[in-house]
PDB file of C-alpha atoms in Angstrom:
ATOM      1  CA  UNK A   1      25.841 -73.752  -9.334  1.00  0.00           C
ATOM      2  CA  UNK A   2      28.714 -72.703  -7.028  1.00  0.00           C
ATOM      3  CA  UNK A   3      32.054 -72.705  -8.760  1.00  0.00           C
ATOM      4  CA  UNK A   4      35.134 -72.929  -6.431  1.00  0.00           C
ATOM      5  CA  UNK A   5      37.825 -73.878  -9.041  1.00  0.00           C
ATOM      6  CA  UNK A   6      39.584 -70.667  -8.886  1.00  0.00           C
ATOM      7  CA  UNK A   7      39.124 -68.928  -5.491  1.00  0.00           C
ATOM      8  CA  UNK A   8      41.314 -65.897  -5.304  1.00  0.00           C
ATOM      9  CA  UNK A   9      39.921 -64.294  -2.116  1.00  0.00           C
ATOM     10  CA  UNK A  10      39.388 -65.608   1.351  1.00  0.00           C
ATOM     11  CA  UNK A  11      35.616 -66.169   1.724  1.00  0.00           C
ATOM     12  CA  UNK A  12      35.874 -64.850   5.546  1.00  0.00           C
ATOM     13  CA  UNK A  13      37.942 -61.685   5.296  1.00  0.00           C
ATOM     14  CA  UNK A  14      38.406 -61.302   1.614  1.00  0.00           C
ATOM     15  CA  UNK A  15      42.152 -61.274   1.736  1.00  0.00           C
ATOM     16  CA  UNK A  16      44.204 -62.474  -1.280  1.00  0.00           C
ATOM     17  CA  UNK A  17      46.985 -63.980   0.787  1.00  0.00           C
ATOM     18  CA  UNK A  18      45.550 -67.414   0.519  1.00  0.00           C
ATOM     19  CA  UNK A  19      46.953 -70.884   0.051  1.00  0.00           C
ATOM     20  CA  UNK A  20      45.303 -73.970   1.809  1.00  0.00           C
ATOM     21  CA  UNK A  21      44.596 -71.627   4.598  1.00  0.00           C
ATOM     22  CA  UNK A  22      44.174 -67.714   4.575  1.00  0.00           C
ATOM     23  CA  UNK A  23      47.508 -66.264   5.986  1.00  0.00           C
ATOM     24  CA  UNK A  24      45.303 -63.361   7.624  1.00  0.00           C
ATOM     25  CA  UNK A  25      42.550 -64.949   9.466  1.00  0.00           C
ATOM     26  CA  UNK A  26      43.246 -68.733   9.381  1.00  0.00           C
ATOM     27  CA  UNK A  27      40.144 -69.701   7.453  1.00  0.00           C
ATOM     28  CA  UNK A  28      40.644 -73.114   5.493  1.00  0.00           C
ATOM     29  CA  UNK A  29      40.333 -72.527   1.925  1.00  0.00           C
ATOM     30  CA  UNK A  30      37.839 -75.325   0.266  1.00  0.00           C
ATOM     31  CA  UNK A  31      38.755 -75.309  -3.401  1.00  0.00           C
ATOM     32  CA  UNK A  32      36.084 -77.917  -4.328  1.00  0.00           C
ATOM     33  CA  UNK A  33      32.638 -78.225  -3.582  1.00  0.00           C
ATOM     34  CA  UNK A  34      31.256 -80.267  -0.490  1.00  0.00           C
ATOM     35  CA  UNK A  35      30.691 -83.811  -1.914  1.00  0.00           C
ATOM     36  CA  UNK A  36      30.003 -86.561   0.527  1.00  0.00           C
ATOM     37  CA  UNK A  37      33.753 -87.337   0.956  1.00  0.00           C
ATOM     38  CA  UNK A  38      34.356 -83.570   1.551  1.00  0.00           C
ATOM     39  CA  UNK A  39      31.656 -83.634   4.263  1.00  0.00           C
ATOM     40  CA  UNK A  40      33.391 -86.373   6.012  1.00  0.00           C
ATOM     41  CA  UNK A  41      36.793 -84.387   5.696  1.00  0.00           C
ATOM     42  CA  UNK A  42      35.193 -81.513   7.290  1.00  0.00           C
ATOM     43  CA  UNK A  43      34.313 -83.614  10.293  1.00  0.00           C
ATOM     44  CA  UNK A  44      37.654 -84.886  10.426  1.00  0.00           C
ATOM     45  CA  UNK A  45      39.170 -81.297  10.444  1.00  0.00           C
ATOM     46  CA  UNK A  46      36.647 -80.388  13.163  1.00  0.00           C
ATOM     47  CA  UNK A  47      37.885 -83.367  15.362  1.00  0.00           C
ATOM     48  CA  UNK A  48      41.545 -83.501  14.086  1.00  0.00           C
ATOM     49  CA  UNK A  49      40.819 -87.085  13.060  1.00  0.00           C
ATOM     50  CA  UNK A  50      42.514 -87.118   9.939  1.00  0.00           C
ATOM     51  CA  UNK A  51      45.879 -86.996  11.601  1.00  0.00           C
ATOM     52  CA  UNK A  52      46.145 -85.973  15.297  1.00  0.00           C
ATOM     53  CA  UNK A  53      43.550 -88.030  16.867  1.00  0.00           C
ATOM     54  CA  UNK A  54      44.344 -91.368  15.227  1.00  0.00           C
ATOM     55  CA  UNK A  55      48.029 -90.745  15.383  1.00  0.00           C
ATOM     56  CA  UNK A  56      47.935 -90.007  19.155  1.00  0.00           C
ATOM     57  CA  UNK A  57      45.820 -92.976  19.782  1.00  0.00           C
ATOM     58  CA  UNK A  58      48.243 -95.150  18.314  1.00  0.00           C
ATOM     59  CA  UNK A  59      51.434 -93.622  19.690  1.00  0.00           C
ATOM     60  CA  UNK A  60      49.753 -93.627  23.265  1.00  0.00           C
ATOM     61  CA  UNK A  61      49.566 -97.279  22.949  1.00  0.00           C
ATOM     62  CA  UNK A  62      52.857 -97.896  21.333  1.00  0.00           C
ATOM     63  CA  UNK A  63      54.873 -95.328  23.407  1.00  0.00           C
ATOM     64  CA  UNK A  64      53.164 -92.819  25.523  1.00  0.00           C
ATOM     65  CA  UNK A  65      56.627 -91.432  26.679  1.00  0.00           C
ATOM     66  CA  UNK A  66      57.403 -90.384  23.218  1.00  0.00           C
ATOM     67  CA  UNK A  67      53.912 -88.503  22.913  1.00  0.00           C
ATOM     68  CA  UNK A  68      54.395 -86.501  26.209  1.00  0.00           C
ATOM     69  CA  UNK A  69      58.099 -86.022  25.411  1.00  0.00           C
ATOM     70  CA  UNK A  70      57.500 -84.676  22.008  1.00  0.00           C
ATOM     71  CA  UNK A  71      54.543 -82.557  23.368  1.00  0.00           C
ATOM     72  CA  UNK A  72      56.572 -80.990  26.279  1.00  0.00           C
ATOM     73  CA  UNK A  73      59.362 -80.185  23.766  1.00  0.00           C
ATOM     74  CA  UNK A  74      56.927 -78.089  21.743  1.00  0.00           C
ATOM     75  CA  UNK A  75      56.293 -80.776  19.020  1.00  0.00           C
ATOM     76  CA  UNK A  76      52.477 -80.459  19.048  1.00  0.00           C
ATOM     77  CA  UNK A  77      51.213 -80.300  15.483  1.00  0.00           C
ATOM     78  CA  UNK A  78      51.183 -84.137  14.899  1.00  0.00           C
ATOM     79  CA  UNK A  79      49.163 -84.770  18.157  1.00  0.00           C
ATOM     80  CA  UNK A  80      45.595 -83.638  19.167  1.00  0.00           C
ATOM     81  CA  UNK A  81      45.426 -81.127  21.865  1.00  0.00           C
ATOM     82  CA  UNK A  82      45.278 -83.288  25.122  1.00  0.00           C
ATOM     83  CA  UNK A  83      42.080 -81.494  26.449  1.00  0.00           C
ATOM     84  CA  UNK A  84      40.315 -82.156  23.163  1.00  0.00           C
ATOM     85  CA  UNK A  85      41.568 -85.806  23.214  1.00  0.00           C
ATOM     86  CA  UNK A  86      40.112 -86.509  26.768  1.00  0.00           C
ATOM     87  CA  UNK A  87      36.835 -84.663  26.019  1.00  0.00           C
ATOM     88  CA  UNK A  88      36.137 -86.863  22.948  1.00  0.00           C
ATOM     89  CA  UNK A  89      37.177 -89.977  24.850  1.00  0.00           C
ATOM     90  CA  UNK A  90      35.531 -89.169  28.164  1.00  0.00           C
ATOM     91  CA  UNK A  91      32.293 -88.299  26.041  1.00  0.00           C
ATOM     92  CA  UNK A  92      32.500 -91.798  24.613  1.00  0.00           C
ATOM     93  CA  UNK A  93      33.060 -93.229  27.999  1.00  0.00           C
ATOM     94  CA  UNK A  94      30.051 -91.505  29.614  1.00  0.00           C
ATOM     95  CA  UNK A  95      27.783 -92.920  26.686  1.00  0.00           C
ATOM     96  CA  UNK A  96      29.213 -96.306  27.353  1.00  0.00           C
ATOM     97  CA  UNK A  97      28.608 -96.279  31.057  1.00  0.00           C
ATOM     98  CA  UNK A  98      25.131 -94.978  31.044  1.00  0.00           C
ATOM     99  CA  UNK A  99      24.023 -97.188  27.891  1.00  0.00           C
ATOM    100  CA  UNK A 100      25.264-100.357  29.559  1.00  0.00           C
ATOM    101  CA  UNK A 101      24.138 -99.406  32.929  1.00  0.00           C
ATOM    102  CA  UNK A 102      27.711 -99.948  34.349  1.00  0.00           C
ATOM    103  CA  UNK A 103      27.456 -97.326  36.920  1.00  0.00           C
ATOM    104  CA  UNK A 104      24.424 -98.930  38.698  1.00  0.00           C
ATOM    105  CA  UNK A 105      25.931-102.609  38.393  1.00  0.00           C
ATOM    106  CA  UNK A 106      29.118-101.323  39.812  1.00  0.00           C
ATOM    107  CA  UNK A 107      27.434 -99.706  42.715  1.00  0.00           C
ATOM    108  CA  UNK A 108      25.325-102.506  43.536  1.00  0.00           C
ATOM    109  CA  UNK A 109      28.549-104.808  43.360  1.00  0.00           C
ATOM    110  CA  UNK A 110      30.454-102.413  45.790  1.00  0.00           C
ATOM    111  CA  UNK A 111      27.459-102.255  48.139  1.00  0.00           C
ATOM    112  CA  UNK A 112      27.384-106.268  48.266  1.00  0.00           C
ATOM    113  CA  UNK A 113      31.067-106.192  49.178  1.00  0.00           C
ATOM    114  CA  UNK A 114      31.074-103.452  51.675  1.00  0.00           C
ATOM    115  CA  UNK A 115      27.781-104.153  53.657  1.00  0.00           C
ATOM    116  CA  UNK A 116      26.789-106.982  55.917  1.00  0.00           C
ATOM    117  CA  UNK A 117      23.746-109.105  55.201  1.00  0.00           C
ATOM    118  CA  UNK A 118      22.122-107.687  58.288  1.00  0.00           C
ATOM    119  CA  UNK A 119      23.146-104.176  57.766  1.00  0.00           C
ATOM    120  CA  UNK A 120      20.888-102.097  55.673  1.00  0.00           C
ATOM    121  CA  UNK A 121      21.755 -98.205  54.988  1.00  0.00           C
ATOM    122  CA  UNK A 122      19.555 -95.576  56.315  1.00  0.00           C
ATOM    123  CA  UNK A 123      16.924 -93.589  54.332  1.00  0.00           C
ATOM    124  CA  UNK A 124      19.112 -90.611  54.529  1.00  0.00           C
ATOM    125  CA  UNK A 125      22.066 -92.576  53.256  1.00  0.00           C
ATOM    126  CA  UNK A 126      20.163 -93.995  50.467  1.00  0.00           C
ATOM    127  CA  UNK A 127      18.866 -90.623  49.557  1.00  0.00           C
ATOM    128  CA  UNK A 128      22.455 -89.004  49.346  1.00  0.00           C
ATOM    129  CA  UNK A 129      23.700 -91.978  47.428  1.00  0.00           C
ATOM    130  CA  UNK A 130      20.857 -91.621  44.901  1.00  0.00           C
ATOM    131  CA  UNK A 131      21.735 -87.986  44.595  1.00  0.00           C
ATOM    132  CA  UNK A 132      25.260 -88.765  43.947  1.00  0.00           C
ATOM    133  CA  UNK A 133      24.514 -91.176  41.507  1.00  0.00           C
ATOM    134  CA  UNK A 134      22.401 -88.634  39.421  1.00  0.00           C
ATOM    135  CA  UNK A 135      25.208 -85.979  39.728  1.00  0.00           C
ATOM    136  CA  UNK A 136      27.716 -88.657  38.372  1.00  0.00           C
ATOM    137  CA  UNK A 137      25.426 -89.544  35.563  1.00  0.00           C
ATOM    138  CA  UNK A 138      25.160 -86.025  34.568  1.00  0.00           C
ATOM    139  CA  UNK A 139      28.568 -84.923  34.643  1.00  0.00           C
ATOM    140  CA  UNK A 140      29.984 -88.262  33.821  1.00  0.00           C
ATOM    141  CA  UNK A 141      32.413 -86.972  31.069  1.00  0.00           C
ATOM    142  CA  UNK A 142      33.725 -84.224  33.150  1.00  0.00           C
ATOM    143  CA  UNK A 143      34.720 -86.343  36.229  1.00  0.00           C
ATOM    144  CA  UNK A 144      38.024 -87.885  34.777  1.00  0.00           C
ATOM    145  CA  UNK A 145      38.986 -84.319  33.649  1.00  0.00           C
ATOM    146  CA  UNK A 146      38.326 -82.958  37.268  1.00  0.00           C
ATOM    147  CA  UNK A 147      40.566 -85.878  38.730  1.00  0.00           C
ATOM    148  CA  UNK A 148      43.542 -84.786  36.685  1.00  0.00           C
ATOM    149  CA  UNK A 149      44.380 -81.539  38.746  1.00  0.00           C
ATOM    150  CA  UNK A 150      44.570 -83.645  42.083  1.00  0.00           C
ATOM    151  CA  UNK A 151      46.576 -86.494  40.339  1.00  0.00           C
ATOM    152  CA  UNK A 152      48.882 -83.963  38.997  1.00  0.00           C
ATOM    153  CA  UNK A 153      49.736 -82.586  42.252  1.00  0.00           C
ATOM    154  CA  UNK A 154      50.469 -86.169  43.568  1.00  0.00           C
ATOM    155  CA  UNK A 155      52.722 -86.983  40.368  1.00  0.00           C
ATOM    156  CA  UNK A 156      54.701 -83.669  40.879  1.00  0.00           C
ATOM    157  CA  UNK A 157      55.482 -84.742  44.442  1.00  0.00           C
ATOM    158  CA  UNK A 158      56.141 -88.461  43.432  1.00  0.00           C
ATOM    159  CA  UNK A 159      58.377 -87.513  40.409  1.00  0.00           C
ATOM    160  CA  UNK A 160      59.812 -84.360  41.979  1.00  0.00           C
ATOM    161  CA  UNK A 161      63.433 -85.266  40.997  1.00  0.00           C
ATOM    162  CA  UNK A 162      62.299 -84.756  37.383  1.00  0.00           C
ATOM    163  CA  UNK A 163      61.829 -81.041  38.031  1.00  0.00           C
ATOM    164  CA  UNK A 164      58.854 -80.728  35.768  1.00  0.00           C
ATOM    165  CA  UNK A 165      56.306 -77.921  36.160  1.00  0.00           C
ATOM    166  CA  UNK A 166      52.720 -78.637  37.517  1.00  0.00           C
ATOM    167  CA  UNK A 167      51.448 -77.700  34.069  1.00  0.00           C
ATOM    168  CA  UNK A 168      53.755 -80.127  32.384  1.00  0.00           C
ATOM    169  CA  UNK A 169      52.223 -82.873  34.842  1.00  0.00           C
ATOM    170  CA  UNK A 170      48.739 -81.726  34.057  1.00  0.00           C
ATOM    171  CA  UNK A 171      49.558 -82.343  30.211  1.00  0.00           C
ATOM    172  CA  UNK A 172      51.233 -85.833  30.941  1.00  0.00           C
ATOM    173  CA  UNK A 173      48.207 -86.895  33.101  1.00  0.00           C
ATOM    174  CA  UNK A 174      45.656 -85.731  30.651  1.00  0.00           C
ATOM    175  CA  UNK A 175      47.244 -88.031  27.802  1.00  0.00           C
ATOM    176  CA  UNK A 176      47.489 -90.977  30.284  1.00  0.00           C
ATOM    177  CA  UNK A 177      44.083 -90.578  31.698  1.00  0.00           C
ATOM    178  CA  UNK A 178      42.413 -90.190  28.499  1.00  0.00           C
ATOM    179  CA  UNK A 179      44.313 -93.370  27.021  1.00  0.00           C
ATOM    180  CA  UNK A 180      43.187 -95.405  30.156  1.00  0.00           C
ATOM    181  CA  UNK A 181      39.703 -94.263  29.551  1.00  0.00           C
ATOM    182  CA  UNK A 182      39.900 -95.313  25.921  1.00  0.00           C
ATOM    183  CA  UNK A 183      40.867 -98.888  27.020  1.00  0.00           C
ATOM    184  CA  UNK A 184      37.628 -99.022  29.063  1.00  0.00           C
ATOM    185  CA  UNK A 185      35.757 -98.024  25.858  1.00  0.00           C
ATOM    186  CA  UNK A 186      37.392-100.539  23.655  1.00  0.00           C
ATOM    187  CA  UNK A 187      36.473-103.193  26.162  1.00  0.00           C
ATOM    188  CA  UNK A 188      32.858-102.483  25.921  1.00  0.00           C
ATOM    189  CA  UNK A 189      32.086-105.164  23.123  1.00  0.00           C
ATOM    190  CA  UNK A 190      33.214-107.671  25.668  1.00  0.00           C
ATOM    191  CA  UNK A 191      30.688-106.369  28.084  1.00  0.00           C
ATOM    192  CA  UNK A 192      27.830-106.441  25.418  1.00  0.00           C
ATOM    193  CA  UNK A 193      28.726-110.152  24.677  1.00  0.00           C
ATOM    194  CA  UNK A 194      29.327-111.373  28.174  1.00  0.00           C
ATOM    195  CA  UNK A 195      27.074-108.985  30.462  1.00  0.00           C
ATOM    196  CA  UNK A 196      27.716-111.118  33.403  1.00  0.00           C
ATOM    197  CA  UNK A 197      31.207-109.487  33.496  1.00  0.00           C
ATOM    198  CA  UNK A 198      29.463-106.365  34.699  1.00  0.00           C
ATOM    199  CA  UNK A 199      29.554-107.755  38.172  1.00  0.00           C
ATOM    200  CA  UNK A 200      33.346-107.489  38.200  1.00  0.00           C
ATOM    201  CA  UNK A 201      33.814-104.851  35.984  1.00  0.00           C
ATOM    202  CA  UNK A 202      35.064-102.251  38.496  1.00  0.00           C
ATOM    203  CA  UNK A 203      37.939-104.850  39.232  1.00  0.00           C
ATOM    204  CA  UNK A 204      38.669-105.280  35.636  1.00  0.00           C
ATOM    205  CA  UNK A 205      38.702-101.567  34.802  1.00  0.00           C
ATOM    206  CA  UNK A 206      40.830-100.869  37.764  1.00  0.00           C
ATOM    207  CA  UNK A 207      43.396-103.556  36.842  1.00  0.00           C
ATOM    208  CA  UNK A 208      43.588-102.064  33.191  1.00  0.00           C
ATOM    209  CA  UNK A 209      44.017 -98.794  34.397  1.00  0.00           C
ATOM    210  CA  UNK A 210      46.855 -99.597  36.799  1.00  0.00           C
ATOM    211  CA  UNK A 211      48.512-101.575  34.225  1.00  0.00           C
ATOM    212  CA  UNK A 212      48.379 -98.826  31.508  1.00  0.00           C
ATOM    213  CA  UNK A 213      49.374 -96.234  34.101  1.00  0.00           C
ATOM    214  CA  UNK A 214      52.446 -98.437  34.983  1.00  0.00           C
ATOM    215  CA  UNK A 215      53.294 -98.700  31.444  1.00  0.00           C
ATOM    216  CA  UNK A 216      53.049 -95.042  30.622  1.00  0.00           C
ATOM    217  CA  UNK A 217      55.015 -93.929  33.699  1.00  0.00           C
ATOM    218  CA  UNK A 218      57.745 -96.420  32.980  1.00  0.00           C
ATOM    219  CA  UNK A 219      58.314 -95.016  29.488  1.00  0.00           C
ATOM    220  CA  UNK A 220      57.582 -91.408  30.364  1.00  0.00           C
ATOM    221  CA  UNK A 221      59.894 -91.070  33.622  1.00  0.00           C
ATOM    222  CA  UNK A 222      62.308 -93.788  32.873  1.00  0.00           C
ATOM    223  CA  UNK A 223      61.921 -95.408  36.253  1.00  0.00           C
ATOM    224  CA  UNK A 224      61.868 -99.050  37.322  1.00  0.00           C
ATOM    225  CA  UNK A 225      58.746-101.013  36.841  1.00  0.00           C
ATOM    226  CA  UNK A 226      58.237-101.317  40.513  1.00  0.00           C
ATOM    227  CA  UNK A 227      58.754 -97.378  41.006  1.00  0.00           C
ATOM    228  CA  UNK A 228      56.235 -96.948  38.063  1.00  0.00           C
ATOM    229  CA  UNK A 229      53.680 -99.442  39.619  1.00  0.00           C
ATOM    230  CA  UNK A 230      53.671 -97.742  42.878  1.00  0.00           C
ATOM    231  CA  UNK A 231      53.534 -94.423  41.180  1.00  0.00           C
ATOM    232  CA  UNK A 232      50.484 -95.711  39.295  1.00  0.00           C
ATOM    233  CA  UNK A 233      48.675 -96.808  42.434  1.00  0.00           C
ATOM    234  CA  UNK A 234      49.547 -93.626  44.515  1.00  0.00           C
ATOM    235  CA  UNK A 235      48.776 -91.269  41.768  1.00  0.00           C
ATOM    236  CA  UNK A 236      45.432 -92.668  40.392  1.00  0.00           C
ATOM    237  CA  UNK A 237      44.038 -93.855  43.733  1.00  0.00           C
ATOM    238  CA  UNK A 238      45.311 -90.665  45.398  1.00  0.00           C
ATOM    239  CA  UNK A 239      43.879 -88.390  42.734  1.00  0.00           C
ATOM    240  CA  UNK A 240      40.578 -90.133  43.079  1.00  0.00           C
ATOM    241  CA  UNK A 241      40.441 -89.875  46.965  1.00  0.00           C
ATOM    242  CA  UNK A 242      41.385 -86.244  46.896  1.00  0.00           C
ATOM    243  CA  UNK A 243      38.967 -85.610  44.171  1.00  0.00           C
ATOM    244  CA  UNK A 244      36.068 -87.103  46.320  1.00  0.00           C
ATOM    245  CA  UNK A 245      37.286 -85.404  49.286  1.00  0.00           C
ATOM    246  CA  UNK A 246      37.103 -82.252  47.498  1.00  0.00           C
ATOM    247  CA  UNK A 247      33.478 -82.995  46.177  1.00  0.00           C
ATOM    248  CA  UNK A 248      32.433 -84.120  49.727  1.00  0.00           C
ATOM    249  CA  UNK A 249      33.681 -80.815  51.224  1.00  0.00           C
ATOM    250  CA  UNK A 250      31.625 -78.849  48.757  1.00  0.00           C
ATOM    251  CA  UNK A 251      28.701 -80.988  49.475  1.00  0.00           C
ATOM    252  CA  UNK A 252      28.978 -80.409  53.288  1.00  0.00           C
ATOM    253  CA  UNK A 253      29.347 -76.690  52.605  1.00  0.00           C
ATOM    254  CA  UNK A 254      26.147 -76.725  50.323  1.00  0.00           C
ATOM    255  CA  UNK A 255      24.260 -78.700  52.975  1.00  0.00           C
ATOM    256  CA  UNK A 256      25.429 -76.427  55.948  1.00  0.00           C
ATOM    257  CA  UNK A 257      24.306 -73.274  53.706  1.00  0.00           C
ATOM    258  CA  UNK A 258      20.896 -74.952  52.928  1.00  0.00           C
ATOM    259  CA  UNK A 259      20.295 -75.786  56.610  1.00  0.00           C
ATOM    260  CA  UNK A 260      21.249 -72.194  57.521  1.00  0.00           C
ATOM    261  CA  UNK A 261      18.696 -70.971  55.147  1.00  0.00           C
ATOM    262  CA  UNK A 262      16.150 -73.281  56.533  1.00  0.00           C
ATOM    263  CA  UNK A 263      16.002 -75.608  53.299  1.00  0.00           C
ATOM    264  CA  UNK A 264      15.516 -79.262  53.701  1.00  0.00           C
ATOM    265  CA  UNK A 265      17.804 -81.141  51.372  1.00  0.00           C
ATOM    266  CA  UNK A 266      15.426 -84.214  51.092  1.00  0.00           C
ATOM    267  CA  UNK A 267      12.561 -81.977  49.807  1.00  0.00           C
ATOM    268  CA  UNK A 268      14.485 -79.984  47.082  1.00  0.00           C
ATOM    269  CA  UNK A 269      13.471 -82.577  44.419  1.00  0.00           C
ATOM    270  CA  UNK A 270       9.922 -82.763  45.606  1.00  0.00           C
TER     271      UNK A 270
END
């Protein structure tokens, strides 16, 4: 039987300078055996859920300005790291979108709005659309993260009087993007109960996103509600547009290179 009642040395580096953590290597010192409760404590430590995650979730709803203000001032211990935060939430969102078939439903709704009854996309357009969908499904949890650098460039321009560094805008927008995605995740039970809402989900999701962005910018930058609202529109929509333009530019370059090499893009998956 393993007895941990009197640990005197770090199990990792054998240092005697230990408390709750080893002062030499940072190893957490577990004085008790791993019961079921202890197992969930380990999971909580890994995800920083015991304190940082839940605390961050609550305060990003209550007052996002306080969260980003504290974090930019160096008060980071009580909050989860913004990158870890958005990775956890984006992963949950990706699972939600794929399991409820939200992406395909949203695309069908968008096509029905944009296309005339007599207009049918060409085979090439349909092929590229399918390839784009597969790409989005594969990297769903990373797309919101990839949008943030572009949105942060716009927020740095829009709120230039605050004299914040670009890196500080990255932190602010990471928290705000993550929380807006969390709202979509929390809305998922409604979609399960009323699947007919899937047809207008893009509109609902966009509305919730802009509302939260407006709320977050209002408390973060201390500007008027009107200024915050237009900031939300410009930063979110602009970040999305620049991201997709960037992806299209990469796609064009890839297609050009493949053509130069004599590779037919439509035959790659065959």
